[in-house]
CSV table of C-alpha atoms in Angstrom, one decimal:
chain,number,residue,atom,x,y,z
A,22,SER,CA,-10.7,2.7,-13.5
A,23,SER,CA,-9.8,3.8,-16.6
A,24,VAL,CA,-9.8,7.6,-16.4
A,25,HIS,CA,-8.8,9.8,-13.4
A,26,PRO,CA,-11.9,11.4,-11.8
A,27,ASP,CA,-9.9,14.8,-11.2
A,28,THR,CA,-8.3,15.0,-14.4
A,29,ASP,CA,-10.0,12.9,-16.9
A,30,ASN,CA,-6.7,11.8,-18.2
A,31,ILE,CA,-6.3,8.2,-19.1
A,32,ILE,CA,-4.4,6.1,-16.5
A,33,PRO,CA,-1.8,3.8,-17.9
A,34,VAL,CA,-3.1,0.1,-17.9
A,35,LEU,CA,-0.7,-1.1,-15.5
A,36,PHE,CA,-1.7,1.5,-13.1
A,37,ARG,CA,-5.4,0.5,-13.3
A,38,PRO,CA,-6.7,-1.4,-10.3
A,39,PRO,CA,-7.3,-4.7,-12.9
A,40,GLY,CA,-3.7,-4.2,-13.3
A,41,SER,CA,-2.3,-4.4,-9.7
A,42,CYS,CA,-1.8,-8.1,-10.4
A,43,LEU,CA,1.5,-7.1,-11.4
A,44,SER,CA,2.3,-6.5,-8.1
A,45,PHE,CA,1.0,-10.1,-7.0
A,46,TYR,CA,3.6,-11.8,-9.0
A,47,ILE,CA,6.3,-9.8,-7.4
A,48,TYR,CA,4.6,-10.0,-4.1
A,49,THR,CA,3.9,-13.7,-4.3
A,50,SER,CA,7.7,-14.3,-5.3
A,51,PHE,CA,9.4,-12.9,-2.4
A,52,SER,CA,6.6,-14.6,0.0
A,53,LEU,CA,7.4,-18.1,-1.8
A,54,ASN,CA,11.2,-17.8,-1.7
A,55,LEU,CA,11.6,-15.9,1.7
A,56,ASN,CA,12.9,-19.0,3.6
A,57,PHE,CA,15.5,-19.3,0.9
A,58,ILE,CA,16.7,-16.1,-0.8
A,59,PHE,CA,19.6,-14.0,0.5
A,60,ALA,CA,19.2,-10.9,1.8
A,61,TYR,CA,20.1,-8.6,-1.4
A,62,SER,CA,17.7,-10.5,-3.6
A,63,LEU,CA,15.0,-10.0,-1.0
A,64,SER,CA,15.9,-6.1,-1.1
A,65,PHE,CA,15.7,-6.2,-4.9
A,66,LEU,CA,12.5,-7.7,-5.1
A,67,GLN,CA,10.9,-5.3,-2.2
A,68,PHE,CA,12.3,-2.4,-4.0
A,69,LEU,CA,10.2,-3.7,-7.4
A,70,PHE,CA,7.3,-4.4,-5.0
A,71,HIS,CA,7.5,-0.7,-3.6
A,72,THR,CA,8.1,1.0,-6.8
A,73,TYR,CA,5.0,-0.6,-8.4
A,74,THR,CA,2.8,0.4,-5.6
A,75,THR,CA,3.8,3.8,-5.1
A,76,GLY,CA,3.4,4.4,-9.2
A,77,PHE,CA,0.2,2.8,-8.3
A,78,THR,CA,-0.4,5.7,-5.6
A,79,LEU,CA,0.8,8.3,-7.7
A,80,PHE,CA,-1.4,7.8,-10.8
A,81,ASN,CA,-4.5,6.8,-8.6
A,82,GLY,CA,-3.9,9.7,-6.3
A,83,ASN,CA,-6.1,13.0,-5.8
A,84,GLY,CA,-5.5,14.9,-8.6
A,85,THR,CA,-6.4,18.6,-7.5
A,86,THR,CA,-3.4,19.3,-5.4
A,87,LYS,CA,-1.7,22.5,-6.6
A,88,ALA,CA,1.2,24.7,-5.6
A,89,GLU,CA,2.8,27.8,-6.9
A,90,GLU,CA,6.4,27.1,-5.6
A,91,TYR,CA,7.0,23.7,-7.3
A,92,SER,CA,5.6,21.1,-9.3
A,93,VAL,CA,3.8,18.8,-7.3
A,94,GLN,CA,4.2,15.8,-9.5
A,95,GLN,CA,8.1,16.1,-9.5
A,96,LYS,CA,7.7,16.4,-5.6
A,97,GLN,CA,5.9,13.4,-5.4
A,98,VAL,CA,8.6,11.4,-7.7
A,99,PHE,CA,11.3,12.5,-5.4
A,100,CYS,CA,9.5,11.8,-2.4
A,101,GLY,CA,8.4,8.3,-4.1
A,102,LEU,CA,11.7,7.2,-4.9
A,103,GLY,CA,13.3,8.1,-1.2
A,104,ALA,CA,10.0,6.2,0.5
A,105,ILE,CA,10.6,3.1,-2.0
A,106,SER,CA,14.4,3.1,-1.1
A,107,TYR,CA,13.6,3.3,2.7
A,108,ALA,CA,10.8,1.0,2.3
A,109,ALA,CA,13.2,-1.9,0.9
A,110,CYS,CA,15.8,-1.8,3.3
A,111,ILE,CA,13.5,-1.9,6.1
A,112,GLY,CA,12.0,-4.8,4.5
A,113,VAL,CA,15.3,-6.6,4.7
A,114,ILE,CA,16.7,-5.7,8.0
A,115,PRO,CA,15.7,-8.3,10.0
A,116,ILE,CA,17.2,-11.0,7.2
A,117,PHE,CA,20.3,-9.0,6.8
A,118,PHE,CA,21.1,-8.9,10.5
A,119,MET,CA,20.0,-12.7,11.1
A,120,ASN,CA,22.6,-13.6,8.1
A,121,ARG,CA,25.0,-11.3,9.3
A,122,TYR,CA,25.6,-12.7,12.6
A,123,THR,CA,24.6,-16.2,12.2
A,124,LEU,CA,21.1,-16.2,14.4
A,125,LYS,CA,19.7,-19.3,13.5
A,126,SER,CA,17.6,-20.1,16.7
A,127,PRO,CA,14.1,-21.4,16.1
A,128,LEU,CA,13.0,-18.5,18.1
A,129,THR,CA,14.9,-16.2,15.5
A,130,GLN,CA,13.9,-18.1,12.7
A,131,LEU,CA,10.2,-17.8,13.7
A,132,VAL,CA,10.2,-14.1,14.8
A,133,VAL,CA,12.1,-13.2,11.6
A,134,ARG,CA,10.6,-15.3,8.9
A,135,LYS,CA,6.9,-15.7,9.9
A,136,LEU,CA,6.0,-13.0,12.4
A,137,LEU,CA,8.1,-9.6,11.1
A,138,PRO,CA,7.4,-9.8,7.3
A,139,ALA,CA,3.2,-9.1,7.5
A,140,PRO,CA,3.6,-6.1,9.8
A,141,LEU,CA,6.5,-4.4,8.2
A,142,LEU,CA,5.3,-5.1,4.5
A,143,GLY,CA,1.8,-3.4,5.8
A,144,LEU,CA,3.5,-1.1,7.5
A,145,MET,CA,5.9,0.3,4.7
A,146,SER,CA,2.8,0.0,2.1
A,147,ALA,CA,1.0,2.7,4.4
A,148,PHE,CA,4.4,4.5,4.6
A,149,THR,CA,5.2,4.7,1.0
A,150,VAL,CA,1.2,6.0,0.4
A,151,ALA,CA,1.8,8.7,3.2
A,152,VAL,CA,5.1,10.2,1.7
A,153,VAL,CA,3.9,10.2,-2.0
A,154,ARG,CA,0.6,11.8,-1.5
A,155,SER,CA,2.2,14.0,1.2
A,156,PRO,CA,1.3,17.3,-0.8
A,157,GLU,CA,-2.4,16.3,-0.4
A,158,PHE,CA,-2.4,17.3,3.5
A,159,GLU,CA,0.5,19.8,3.0
A,160,ASN,CA,-1.4,22.1,0.2
A,161,GLY,CA,-4.8,20.3,0.6
A,162,ILE,CA,-7.3,19.1,-1.8
A,163,GLU,CA,-10.7,20.2,-3.3
A,164,VAL,CA,-14.0,19.6,-1.5
A,165,MET,CA,-17.4,19.4,-3.5
A,166,ASP,CA,-21.0,20.3,-2.2
A,167,ARG,CA,-23.6,17.4,-3.6
A,168,ASN,CA,-23.9,19.3,-6.9
A,169,GLY,CA,-20.1,18.7,-7.4
A,170,LYS,CA,-19.4,22.6,-7.1
A,171,VAL,CA,-15.9,23.0,-5.5
A,172,VAL,CA,-16.4,25.2,-2.4
A,173,GLY,CA,-12.9,25.5,-1.5
A,174,VAL,CA,-9.5,23.4,-0.8
A,175,SER,CA,-9.2,21.9,2.3
A,176,GLN,CA,-6.0,20.1,4.1
A,177,LYS,CA,-7.8,18.4,6.4
A,178,ALA,CA,-9.8,16.5,3.7
A,179,GLY,CA,-6.4,15.8,2.3
A,180,GLU,CA,-5.5,14.5,5.5
A,181,LYS,CA,-8.4,12.2,5.9
A,182,ALA,CA,-7.8,11.0,2.3
A,183,VAL,CA,-4.3,10.0,2.8
A,184,LYS,CA,-5.1,8.4,6.0
A,185,GLU,CA,-7.6,6.0,4.9
A,186,THR,CA,-5.8,5.3,1.9
A,187,ALA,CA,-2.7,4.4,4.1
A,188,LEU,CA,-5.1,2.0,6.0
A,189,SER,CA,-6.7,0.5,3.2
A,190,ARG,CA,-3.1,-0.3,1.6
A,191,ALA,CA,-1.8,-1.6,5.0
A,192,ALA,CA,-4.9,-4.0,5.4
A,193,LEU,CA,-4.3,-5.1,1.8
A,194,PHE,CA,-0.7,-6.4,1.9
A,195,GLY,CA,-0.7,-7.0,6.0
A,196,THR,CA,-3.4,-9.5,5.6
A,197,ALA,CA,-2.4,-11.0,2.4
A,198,PHE,CA,1.1,-11.8,3.7
A,199,SER,CA,-0.2,-13.1,7.6
A,200,LEU,CA,-3.2,-15.1,6.6
A,201,PRO,CA,-1.5,-17.4,4.1
A,202,ALA,CA,1.3,-18.0,6.6
A,203,VAL,CA,-1.4,-18.9,9.3
A,204,LEU,CA,-3.2,-21.2,7.0
A,205,MET,CA,-0.3,-23.1,5.8
A,206,TYR,CA,0.6,-23.7,9.5
A,207,PHE,CA,-2.5,-25.8,9.9
A,208,VAL,CA,-2.0,-27.5,6.5
A,209,GLU,CA,1.5,-28.4,7.8
A,210,ARG,CA,0.4,-29.6,11.0
A,211,THR,CA,-2.4,-31.9,9.5
A,212,ASN,CA,0.4,-33.1,6.9
A,213,PHE,CA,-2.5,-32.8,4.2
A,214,ALA,CA,0.5,-31.9,1.6
A,215,LYS,CA,3.0,-34.3,1.8
A,216,THR,CA,6.0,-33.1,-0.6
A,217,PRO,CA,7.6,-30.1,-0.8
A,218,ARG,CA,6.4,-29.3,-4.5
A,219,ALA,CA,2.9,-29.9,-3.0
A,220,LEU,CA,3.3,-27.3,0.0
A,221,ALA,CA,5.0,-25.0,-2.5
A,222,SER,CA,2.0,-25.5,-4.8
A,223,MET,CA,-0.5,-25.0,-1.8
A,224,ARG,CA,1.4,-22.1,-0.7
A,225,MET,CA,1.1,-20.1,-4.2
A,226,MET,CA,-2.5,-20.9,-4.0
A,227,MET,CA,-3.6,-19.4,-0.9
A,228,ILE,CA,-1.4,-16.4,-1.5
A,229,THR,CA,-3.0,-15.8,-4.6
A,230,SER,CA,-6.5,-16.4,-3.5
A,231,VAL,CA,-5.9,-14.0,-0.4
A,232,LEU,CA,-4.6,-11.4,-2.7
A,233,ALA,CA,-7.5,-11.6,-5.0
A,234,GLY,CA,-10.0,-11.6,-2.2
A,235,MET,CA,-8.5,-8.7,-0.4
A,236,LEU,CA,-8.2,-6.3,-3.1
A,237,PRO,CA,-11.4,-5.4,-3.5
A,238,VAL,CA,-11.7,-5.4,0.3
A,239,SER,CA,-9.1,-2.8,0.3
A,240,LEU,CA,-10.5,-0.8,-2.5
A,241,SER,CA,-14.2,-0.6,-0.7
A,242,MET,CA,-12.8,-0.2,2.9
A,243,PHE,CA,-13.6,3.4,2.5
A,244,PRO,CA,-15.6,5.0,-0.4
A,245,GLN,CA,-13.5,6.5,-3.5
A,246,CYS,CA,-15.8,9.5,-3.0
A,247,GLY,CA,-15.1,10.3,0.6
A,248,GLU,CA,-17.2,12.3,2.8
A,249,ILE,CA,-16.3,14.8,5.3
A,250,LYS,CA,-18.5,16.7,7.9
A,251,ARG,CA,-18.7,20.8,7.6
A,252,ALA,CA,-17.7,21.3,11.2
A,253,ASP,CA,-14.2,19.5,10.6
A,254,LEU,CA,-13.3,21.6,7.7
A,255,GLU,CA,-11.3,25.3,8.2
A,256,PRO,CA,-13.1,28.3,9.0
A,257,GLU,CA,-12.9,29.8,5.3
A,258,ILE,CA,-14.7,26.8,4.2
A,259,LEU,CA,-17.1,27.1,6.8
A,260,ALA,CA,-18.2,30.7,5.6
A,261,SER,CA,-18.5,29.5,2.1
A,262,THR,CA,-21.1,26.8,2.3
A,263,GLU,CA,-23.9,25.6,4.3
A,264,GLU,CA,-24.0,22.1,3.4
A,265,THR,CA,-23.5,19.9,6.3
A,266,GLU,CA,-21.3,17.3,4.5
A,267,LEU,CA,-18.6,17.9,1.7
A,268,PHE,CA,-17.2,15.5,-1.0
A,269,TYR,CA,-13.7,14.9,-2.2
A,270,ASN,CA,-12.0,12.3,-4.1
A,271,ARG,CA,-10.2,9.9,-1.6
A,272,GLY,CA,-7.9,8.2,-4.6
A,273,ILE,CA,-7.1,4.3,-4.2
């Protein structure tokens, strides 16, 4: 987790998988306060959250992507800034409209504060991964045989790597937002926590526990050393090897 498998560069401490606990603090802060904060505060917290997760994606993606006409890293940074801003705006739009037009009915409160946040956060997390790592499926990534010998550069392998990473990121944050809400619903129904302070403490414990449990699940949904069948690759790679399965670094 400290050394990038493609470039052998040292990954900054905050952007290694163990350092992702930083996103937990940001995530927990807007999860706990979703019922109380204003739209601009929620937007700022989501901007911080997506900034960190985008940086994590940037440092842990496939490092073999190359392009002659521009710097891949520069394009990823610019695309990442756009994706962060877009994701933060999309995440706050339901709250903004609810406050702007004073939509305070119980049904609106249920949809905006309980049902929408989880799928929106999962979708936007997957979106930022796809945007930041777009050069991988545009230019391709290196694929190797069983002995580690590079046999070619494949756009299809890059597309598969980005898709799998986006799905794992959506599963991580979508589940981590929805499951604590479901558990808290049953806690409130049983009247187990009798004071607002006790409810807030239980909510924080549930969010932290689900995030901590989902992180290894998310990272292990797809192997980091991905496999792709030879028949699914480009014709020029088919002609260069007889291996039935080839391998690539999926990234995380």
